[in-house]
């Protein structure tokens, strides 16, 4: 697509992370920095868009400067292009990254590629950490079924090729990560981004004596959609009314979500006869989900690609990779932040 050693500097500011990275050929991370305002939102029990936007403005220049310094590259000579997340996300946060990327593009006279954040999550699977000569052998085999599970989205997508996606289904209400976070709050495990804490609590459970007590919404339906909002009330009933131990409820909750996510993903893989399954998004860090998918893909003889945990949560490495493989540079006046992009919109 580009020259043989293409370096992209990417900026990601869709929510409460300010992230900048430089990636070579879409697969090799040269340098990556992430600053987060997550702690500030903790006491409010959810992200406060106004605070997130102000912090983006405060962090963006120091993070860009840190990345340039760490990379020891000569700018603008050594940078071939820029990429930036244009959506979905919080508008006040997105505009900070988009404005910064446009400014660099003008100042350095380099092309700018708009990137969809959700497509970015998919490309965490393309980041390699070894000899570039070996890369071709280990890149995900397409077509693939991709499950993107983040705080705001749960999407099942058929990926035929780079930039060639079909939407298969998604959540009709709460996203998987949102559901983890709400359940964590009900279980007293954290007021903000409690998904990981819930998972840690679930791992303390010796035996899931509640197996099957929570619903597996839409699991046996002939579609690729999800619905997780009803699980909250069911979790509340088990803890508040029936006083079951927190670790067992956490385990049954995590098992219920994984049962549904895995069943629908495997159904899509069978129905479309794909070569592999790819996982992306913050919930892709969930150990139970990863190991359940490993078992099921092995049964079907498919390849499974899982991003390394640090690339599951928001960062700019996969934005650079998505920009390299399926982005198209656009004139600066055509690049705008768009908070409500769907996974099929390329930006
Ligand atoms: O992709 P992400 O970093 O942000 C969005 O773009 O939304 O995803 C964050 C979500 C949160 O809901 C967080 O609780 C969840 O991912 N998460 C987890 C785990 N780690 C992060 N959920 C379940 N198990 C985990 N280990
Ligand atoms: Zn994300």
Short mmCIF file of C-alpha atoms and ligand atoms in Angstrom, two decimals:
data_model
loop_
_atom_site.label_atom_id
_atom_site.label_comp_id
_atom_site.label_asym_id
_atom_site.label_seq_id
_atom_site.Cartn_x
_atom_site.Cartn_y
_atom_site.Cartn_z
CA UNK A 1 0.00 0.00 0.00
CA UNK A 2 2.68 2.49 1.02
CA UNK A 3 6.47 2.46 0.93
CA UNK A 4 8.33 -0.51 2.40
CA UNK A 5 8.94 1.04 5.79
CA UNK A 6 5.93 3.20 6.47
CA UNK A 7 5.78 4.98 9.83
CA UNK A 8 2.43 6.33 10.97
CA UNK A 9 1.98 8.59 14.00
CA UNK A 10 -1.53 8.07 15.40
CA UNK A 11 -3.61 10.03 17.91
CA UNK A 12 -6.53 8.56 19.90
CA UNK A 13 -8.70 10.75 22.16
CA UNK A 14 -12.17 9.20 21.93
CA UNK A 15 -12.94 9.06 25.68
CA UNK A 16 -10.77 9.52 28.78
CA UNK A 17 -7.45 8.29 27.36
CA UNK A 18 -5.01 10.57 25.54
CA UNK A 19 -2.92 8.21 23.44
CA UNK A 20 -0.23 8.72 20.82
CA UNK A 21 1.86 6.05 19.08
CA UNK A 22 4.20 5.50 16.16
CA UNK A 23 3.84 2.18 14.33
CA UNK A 24 5.84 0.75 11.44
CA UNK A 25 4.08 -1.01 8.54
CA UNK A 26 0.90 -1.35 10.61
CA UNK A 27 2.40 -4.16 12.69
CA UNK A 28 5.38 -3.02 14.74
CA UNK A 29 4.98 -0.65 17.68
CA UNK A 30 7.90 1.77 17.82
CA UNK A 31 6.60 3.83 20.73
CA UNK A 32 3.27 4.29 22.51
CA UNK A 33 2.12 6.51 25.36
CA UNK A 34 -1.27 6.64 27.11
CA UNK A 35 -2.35 9.22 29.70
CA UNK A 36 -5.71 8.71 31.36
CA UNK A 37 -8.17 10.79 33.36
CA UNK A 38 -10.04 7.62 34.48
CA UNK A 39 -9.23 8.16 38.17
CA UNK A 40 -10.95 11.55 38.15
CA UNK A 41 -14.19 9.99 36.88
CA UNK A 42 -14.16 7.23 39.50
CA UNK A 43 -15.77 9.32 42.22
CA UNK A 44 -18.68 10.25 39.94
CA UNK A 45 -19.41 6.62 39.00
CA UNK A 46 -19.06 7.25 35.26
CA UNK A 47 -17.08 9.30 32.79
CA UNK A 48 -17.80 13.05 33.01
CA UNK A 49 -17.50 14.32 29.41
CA UNK A 50 -16.60 17.88 30.42
CA UNK A 51 -13.71 16.70 32.63
CA UNK A 52 -12.55 14.20 29.98
CA UNK A 53 -12.41 16.95 27.32
CA UNK A 54 -10.50 19.37 29.57
CA UNK A 55 -7.97 16.68 30.43
CA UNK A 56 -7.53 15.80 26.73
CA UNK A 57 -6.58 19.42 26.12
CA UNK A 58 -4.13 19.39 29.02
CA UNK A 59 -2.46 16.08 28.08
CA UNK A 60 -2.35 16.14 24.28
CA UNK A 61 0.80 18.27 23.73
CA UNK A 62 2.88 16.60 26.49
CA UNK A 63 1.91 13.13 25.21
CA UNK A 64 2.84 14.01 21.59
CA UNK A 65 6.17 15.48 22.77
CA UNK A 66 6.89 12.43 24.93
CA UNK A 67 6.31 10.05 22.01
CA UNK A 68 8.53 12.07 19.68
CA UNK A 69 11.29 12.20 22.27
CA UNK A 70 11.11 8.47 23.09
CA UNK A 71 11.07 7.47 19.42
CA UNK A 72 14.30 9.39 18.69
CA UNK A 73 12.98 9.80 15.12
CA UNK A 74 13.64 12.93 13.11
CA UNK A 75 10.40 14.77 12.43
CA UNK A 76 8.88 15.42 10.06
CA UNK A 77 11.36 13.51 7.84
CA UNK A 78 10.86 10.06 9.43
CA UNK A 79 7.06 10.17 9.68
CA UNK A 80 5.17 9.16 6.53
CA UNK A 81 1.57 9.86 7.57
CA UNK A 82 -0.71 10.69 10.50
CA UNK A 83 -3.85 8.86 11.64
CA UNK A 84 -6.52 10.02 14.06
CA UNK A 85 -9.63 8.60 15.70
CA UNK A 86 -12.65 10.53 14.39
CA UNK A 87 -15.35 8.53 16.23
CA UNK A 88 -17.32 7.04 17.87
CA UNK A 89 -16.71 8.65 21.24
CA UNK A 90 -17.27 11.81 23.23
CA UNK A 91 -17.38 14.88 21.00
CA UNK A 92 -15.41 17.13 23.38
CA UNK A 93 -12.63 14.53 23.60
CA UNK A 94 -12.58 13.64 19.89
CA UNK A 95 -12.20 17.24 18.68
CA UNK A 96 -8.99 17.67 20.69
CA UNK A 97 -7.27 14.76 18.91
CA UNK A 98 -8.65 15.73 15.51
CA UNK A 99 -7.48 19.34 15.89
CA UNK A 100 -4.02 18.21 17.03
CA UNK A 101 -3.69 15.77 14.11
CA UNK A 102 -4.79 18.38 11.57
CA UNK A 103 -2.28 20.87 12.98
CA UNK A 104 0.58 18.36 12.70
CA UNK A 105 -0.54 17.40 9.20
CA UNK A 106 -0.38 21.05 8.11
CA UNK A 107 2.85 21.84 9.91
CA UNK A 108 4.67 18.73 8.66
CA UNK A 109 2.96 18.53 5.25
CA UNK A 110 1.99 14.87 5.80
CA UNK A 111 -1.27 13.09 4.82
CA UNK A 112 -3.89 12.52 7.53
CA UNK A 113 -5.97 9.31 7.69
CA UNK A 114 -9.28 9.36 9.65
CA UNK A 115 -9.86 6.14 11.64
CA UNK A 116 -12.96 4.58 13.21
CA UNK A 117 -12.22 3.68 16.86
CA UNK A 118 -14.10 0.37 16.63
CA UNK A 119 -12.19 -0.71 13.53
CA UNK A 120 -9.07 0.26 15.47
CA UNK A 121 -9.92 -2.27 18.21
CA UNK A 122 -9.92 -5.02 15.54
CA UNK A 123 -6.40 -4.10 14.42
CA UNK A 124 -4.94 -4.77 17.87
CA UNK A 125 -4.71 -8.30 16.40
CA UNK A 126 -2.23 -7.16 13.76
CA UNK A 127 0.38 -5.81 16.17
CA UNK A 128 3.37 -8.11 16.29
CA UNK A 129 6.26 -8.13 18.69
CA UNK A 130 8.96 -9.93 16.81
CA UNK A 131 11.02 -9.98 13.64
CA UNK A 132 9.16 -8.22 10.83
CA UNK A 133 10.31 -10.94 8.38
CA UNK A 134 8.11 -13.44 10.24
CA UNK A 135 5.06 -11.18 10.21
CA UNK A 136 3.34 -12.46 7.06
CA UNK A 137 3.07 -15.98 8.52
CA UNK A 138 1.38 -14.87 11.72
CA UNK A 139 -1.07 -12.18 10.62
CA UNK A 140 -4.77 -13.05 11.01
CA UNK A 141 -6.18 -15.19 8.21
CA UNK A 142 -9.23 -13.72 6.46
CA UNK A 143 -12.18 -13.99 6.13
CA UNK A 144 -12.79 -13.80 9.86
CA UNK A 145 -15.62 -13.29 12.30
CA UNK A 146 -14.76 -10.44 14.64
CA UNK A 147 -16.29 -9.85 18.07
CA UNK A 148 -15.74 -6.28 19.31
CA UNK A 149 -16.66 -5.98 22.99
CA UNK A 150 -16.00 -2.64 24.63
CA UNK A 151 -17.56 -0.32 27.20
CA UNK A 152 -19.88 1.24 24.63
CA UNK A 153 -20.24 -1.42 21.91
CA UNK A 154 -20.83 -5.11 21.29
CA UNK A 155 -20.62 -5.88 17.58
CA UNK A 156 -20.25 -9.07 15.55
CA UNK A 157 -18.71 -8.39 12.16
CA UNK A 158 -17.73 -10.47 9.16
CA UNK A 159 -14.33 -9.23 7.94
CA UNK A 160 -13.76 -10.38 4.35
CA UNK A 161 -10.69 -8.22 3.78
CA UNK A 162 -9.10 -4.98 4.98
CA UNK A 163 -11.81 -2.32 4.92
CA UNK A 164 -14.42 -4.87 3.76
CA UNK A 165 -16.77 -5.53 6.67
CA UNK A 166 -20.35 -6.82 6.95
CA UNK A 167 -22.32 -6.09 10.09
CA UNK A 168 -23.84 -9.28 11.48
CA UNK A 169 -25.36 -8.08 14.73
CA UNK A 170 -24.86 -6.27 17.98
CA UNK A 171 -26.38 -5.38 21.29
CA UNK A 172 -29.90 -4.02 21.40
CA UNK A 173 -29.31 -2.33 24.78
CA UNK A 174 -26.30 -2.49 27.14
CA UNK A 175 -22.84 -3.25 25.73
CA UNK A 176 -20.95 -6.17 27.28
CA UNK A 177 -18.47 -3.88 29.07
CA UNK A 178 -21.27 -1.63 30.30
CA UNK A 179 -23.04 -4.70 31.66
CA UNK A 180 -19.85 -5.82 33.49
CA UNK A 181 -19.48 -2.31 34.93
CA UNK A 182 -23.11 -2.11 36.11
CA UNK A 183 -22.95 -5.58 37.69
CA UNK A 184 -19.66 -4.64 39.42
CA UNK A 185 -21.38 -1.61 40.92
CA UNK A 186 -24.33 -3.73 42.15
CA UNK A 187 -21.86 -6.17 43.73
CA UNK A 188 -19.97 -3.31 45.43
CA UNK A 189 -16.81 -4.02 43.45
CA UNK A 190 -16.20 -0.58 41.95
CA UNK A 191 -18.17 2.44 40.84
CA UNK A 192 -16.37 3.01 37.54
CA UNK A 193 -14.88 0.52 35.05
CA UNK A 194 -15.39 -2.38 37.48
CA UNK A 195 -15.30 -5.08 34.77
CA UNK A 196 -11.82 -6.25 35.60
CA UNK A 197 -12.52 -6.24 39.37
CA UNK A 198 -15.67 -8.32 38.82
CA UNK A 199 -13.61 -10.80 36.83
CA UNK A 200 -10.98 -11.00 39.59
CA UNK A 201 -13.73 -11.66 42.17
CA UNK A 202 -15.24 -14.35 39.91
CA UNK A 203 -11.87 -16.12 39.79
CA UNK A 204 -12.02 -16.54 43.60
CA UNK A 205 -15.14 -18.72 43.26
CA UNK A 206 -14.27 -22.40 43.83
CA UNK A 207 -17.53 -23.78 42.41
CA UNK A 208 -20.32 -22.03 40.52
CA UNK A 209 -23.23 -23.37 42.57
CA UNK A 210 -25.51 -20.86 40.80
CA UNK A 211 -24.81 -22.23 37.31
CA UNK A 212 -27.81 -21.53 35.05
CA UNK A 213 -29.56 -19.23 37.57
CA UNK A 214 -29.00 -16.11 35.48
CA UNK A 215 -30.59 -15.79 32.03
CA UNK A 216 -28.54 -16.25 28.81
CA UNK A 217 -30.45 -13.60 26.82
CA UNK A 218 -31.09 -14.34 23.11
CA UNK A 219 -28.53 -17.17 23.16
CA UNK A 220 -30.60 -19.64 21.14
CA UNK A 221 -32.14 -17.17 18.72
CA UNK A 222 -31.40 -17.38 14.99
CA UNK A 223 -29.64 -14.01 14.81
CA UNK A 224 -26.36 -12.40 15.88
CA UNK A 225 -27.85 -9.86 18.29
CA UNK A 226 -27.36 -9.50 22.02
CA UNK A 227 -29.31 -8.04 24.95
CA UNK A 228 -27.62 -7.68 28.31
CA UNK A 229 -29.77 -5.09 30.12
CA UNK A 230 -32.00 -7.69 31.85
CA UNK A 231 -29.04 -9.24 33.66
CA UNK A 232 -28.78 -6.31 36.10
CA UNK A 233 -32.10 -7.04 37.81
CA UNK A 234 -31.31 -10.75 37.96
CA UNK A 235 -27.92 -10.03 39.57
CA UNK A 236 -29.56 -7.65 42.05
CA UNK A 237 -32.07 -10.37 43.03
CA UNK A 238 -29.33 -12.93 43.73
CA UNK A 239 -27.33 -10.54 45.92
CA UNK A 240 -29.85 -8.30 47.65
CA UNK A 241 -32.80 -10.68 48.07
CA UNK A 242 -31.25 -14.11 48.14
CA UNK A 243 -27.92 -13.09 49.74
CA UNK A 244 -25.68 -15.38 47.70
CA UNK A 245 -21.92 -14.81 48.14
CA UNK A 246 -20.46 -12.13 45.86
CA UNK A 247 -17.77 -14.35 44.31
CA UNK A 248 -20.33 -16.97 43.21
CA UNK A 249 -22.69 -14.34 41.74
CA UNK A 250 -19.74 -12.69 39.95
CA UNK A 251 -18.73 -16.08 38.53
CA UNK A 252 -22.26 -16.89 37.34
CA UNK A 253 -22.60 -13.40 35.82
CA UNK A 254 -19.30 -13.69 33.94
CA UNK A 255 -20.20 -17.22 32.81
CA UNK A 256 -23.61 -16.05 31.52
CA UNK A 257 -22.09 -13.21 29.47
CA UNK A 258 -19.36 -15.49 28.09
CA UNK A 259 -21.89 -18.24 27.24
CA UNK A 260 -23.85 -15.80 25.06
CA UNK A 261 -20.84 -14.05 23.47
CA UNK A 262 -19.13 -17.36 22.64
CA UNK A 263 -22.32 -19.07 21.35
CA UNK A 264 -23.15 -16.23 18.94
CA UNK A 265 -19.55 -15.86 17.75
CA UNK A 266 -19.23 -19.59 17.03
CA UNK A 267 -22.61 -19.61 15.28
CA UNK A 268 -21.41 -16.80 12.99
CA UNK A 269 -18.12 -18.62 12.34
CA UNK A 270 -20.00 -21.80 11.33
CA UNK A 271 -22.62 -19.97 9.25
CA UNK A 272 -20.04 -18.03 7.22
CA UNK A 273 -17.33 -20.70 6.99
CA UNK A 274 -14.53 -18.32 8.03
CA UNK A 275 -10.86 -19.16 8.60
CA UNK A 276 -10.48 -17.39 11.92
CA UNK A 277 -12.02 -15.57 14.83
CA UNK A 278 -10.74 -12.22 16.11
CA UNK A 279 -11.51 -10.54 19.41
CA UNK A 280 -11.18 -6.83 20.21
CA UNK A 281 -12.19 -4.14 22.74
CA UNK A 282 -11.70 -3.67 26.48
CA UNK A 283 -13.64 -6.85 27.40
CA UNK A 284 -11.22 -8.83 25.20
CA UNK A 285 -8.91 -8.71 28.25
CA UNK A 286 -11.35 -11.00 30.09
CA UNK A 287 -9.56 -14.26 30.84
CA UNK A 288 -12.68 -16.45 30.89
CA UNK A 289 -13.82 -15.13 27.51
CA UNK A 290 -10.37 -15.70 26.00
CA UNK A 291 -10.06 -19.26 27.28
CA UNK A 292 -13.65 -20.20 26.32
CA UNK A 293 -12.99 -18.98 22.77
CA UNK A 294 -9.72 -20.93 22.68
CA UNK A 295 -11.54 -24.16 23.52
CA UNK A 296 -14.38 -23.61 21.04
CA UNK A 297 -12.22 -22.48 18.08
CA UNK A 298 -9.98 -25.49 18.56
CA UNK A 299 -13.02 -27.78 18.34
CA UNK A 300 -13.88 -26.21 14.96
CA UNK A 301 -10.25 -26.23 13.77
CA UNK A 302 -10.20 -22.44 13.33
CA UNK A 303 -7.47 -19.94 14.17
CA UNK A 304 -8.11 -17.59 17.08
CA UNK A 305 -6.44 -14.17 17.39
CA UNK A 306 -6.46 -12.37 20.74
CA UNK A 307 -4.86 -8.96 21.29
CA UNK A 308 -2.23 -8.78 24.03
CA UNK A 309 -3.97 -7.41 27.16
CA UNK A 310 -2.35 -3.95 27.03
CA UNK A 311 -3.77 -3.48 23.51
CA UNK A 312 -7.34 -4.39 24.55
CA UNK A 313 -7.97 -1.04 26.22
CA UNK A 314 -7.81 2.26 24.37
CA UNK A 315 -4.46 3.18 22.81
CA UNK A 316 -3.13 4.70 19.59
CA UNK A 317 -1.11 1.69 18.40
CA UNK A 318 -4.10 -0.01 16.82
CA UNK A 319 -5.33 3.31 15.37
CA UNK A 320 -2.06 3.54 13.44
CA UNK A 321 -2.46 -0.09 12.31
CA UNK A 322 -6.07 0.45 11.15
CA UNK A 323 -4.93 3.59 9.31
CA UNK A 324 -2.21 1.61 7.55
CA UNK A 325 -4.32 -1.38 6.48
CA UNK A 326 -7.69 0.11 5.66
CA UNK A 327 -7.57 3.87 6.02
CA UNK A 328 -7.73 6.40 3.23
CA UNK A 329 -6.17 9.81 3.55
CA UNK A 330 -8.62 12.68 3.13
CA UNK A 331 -8.29 16.44 2.64
CA UNK A 332 -8.20 18.17 6.02
CA UNK A 333 -11.48 20.02 5.49
CA UNK A 334 -13.25 16.64 5.00
CA UNK A 335 -11.99 15.21 8.31
CA UNK A 336 -14.39 15.86 11.19
CA UNK A 337 -15.02 14.32 14.60
CA UNK A 338 -18.18 12.20 14.48
CA UNK A 339 -19.29 10.85 17.89
CA UNK A 340 -21.90 8.47 16.48
CA UNK A 341 -19.97 6.50 13.83
CA UNK A 342 -21.01 2.84 13.46
CA UNK A 343 -18.47 0.08 12.98
CA UNK A 344 -19.02 0.03 9.20
CA UNK A 345 -18.23 3.73 8.76
CA UNK A 346 -14.61 4.15 7.89
CA UNK A 347 -14.43 7.71 9.15
O1 LIG B 1 -12.55 -0.59 24.74
P1 LIG B 1 -12.52 0.05 26.08
O2 LIG B 1 -11.18 0.32 26.72
O3 LIG B 1 -13.28 1.41 26.07
C1 LIG B 1 -14.29 1.66 25.17
O4 LIG B 1 -13.96 1.97 23.98
O5 LIG B 1 -15.45 1.51 25.59
O6 LIG B 1 -13.40 -0.88 27.03
C2 LIG B 1 -13.61 -0.60 28.39
C3 LIG B 1 -14.55 -1.67 28.96
C4 LIG B 1 -15.06 -1.31 30.33
O7 LIG B 1 -16.45 -1.54 30.37
C5 LIG B 1 -14.28 -2.26 31.24
O8 LIG B 1 -14.93 -2.56 32.46
C6 LIG B 1 -14.18 -3.49 30.37
O9 LIG B 1 -13.86 -2.93 29.09
N1 LIG B 1 -13.12 -4.42 30.82
C7 LIG B 1 -13.37 -5.68 31.22
C8 LIG B 1 -12.12 -6.24 31.57
N2 LIG B 1 -11.16 -5.29 31.38
C9 LIG B 1 -11.80 -4.17 30.90
N3 LIG B 1 -14.52 -6.38 31.29
C10 LIG B 1 -14.44 -7.65 31.71
N4 LIG B 1 -13.30 -8.25 32.09
C11 LIG B 1 -12.11 -7.60 32.04
N5 LIG B 1 -10.98 -8.20 32.40
ZN1 LIG B 2 -12.34 1.45 22.94
#
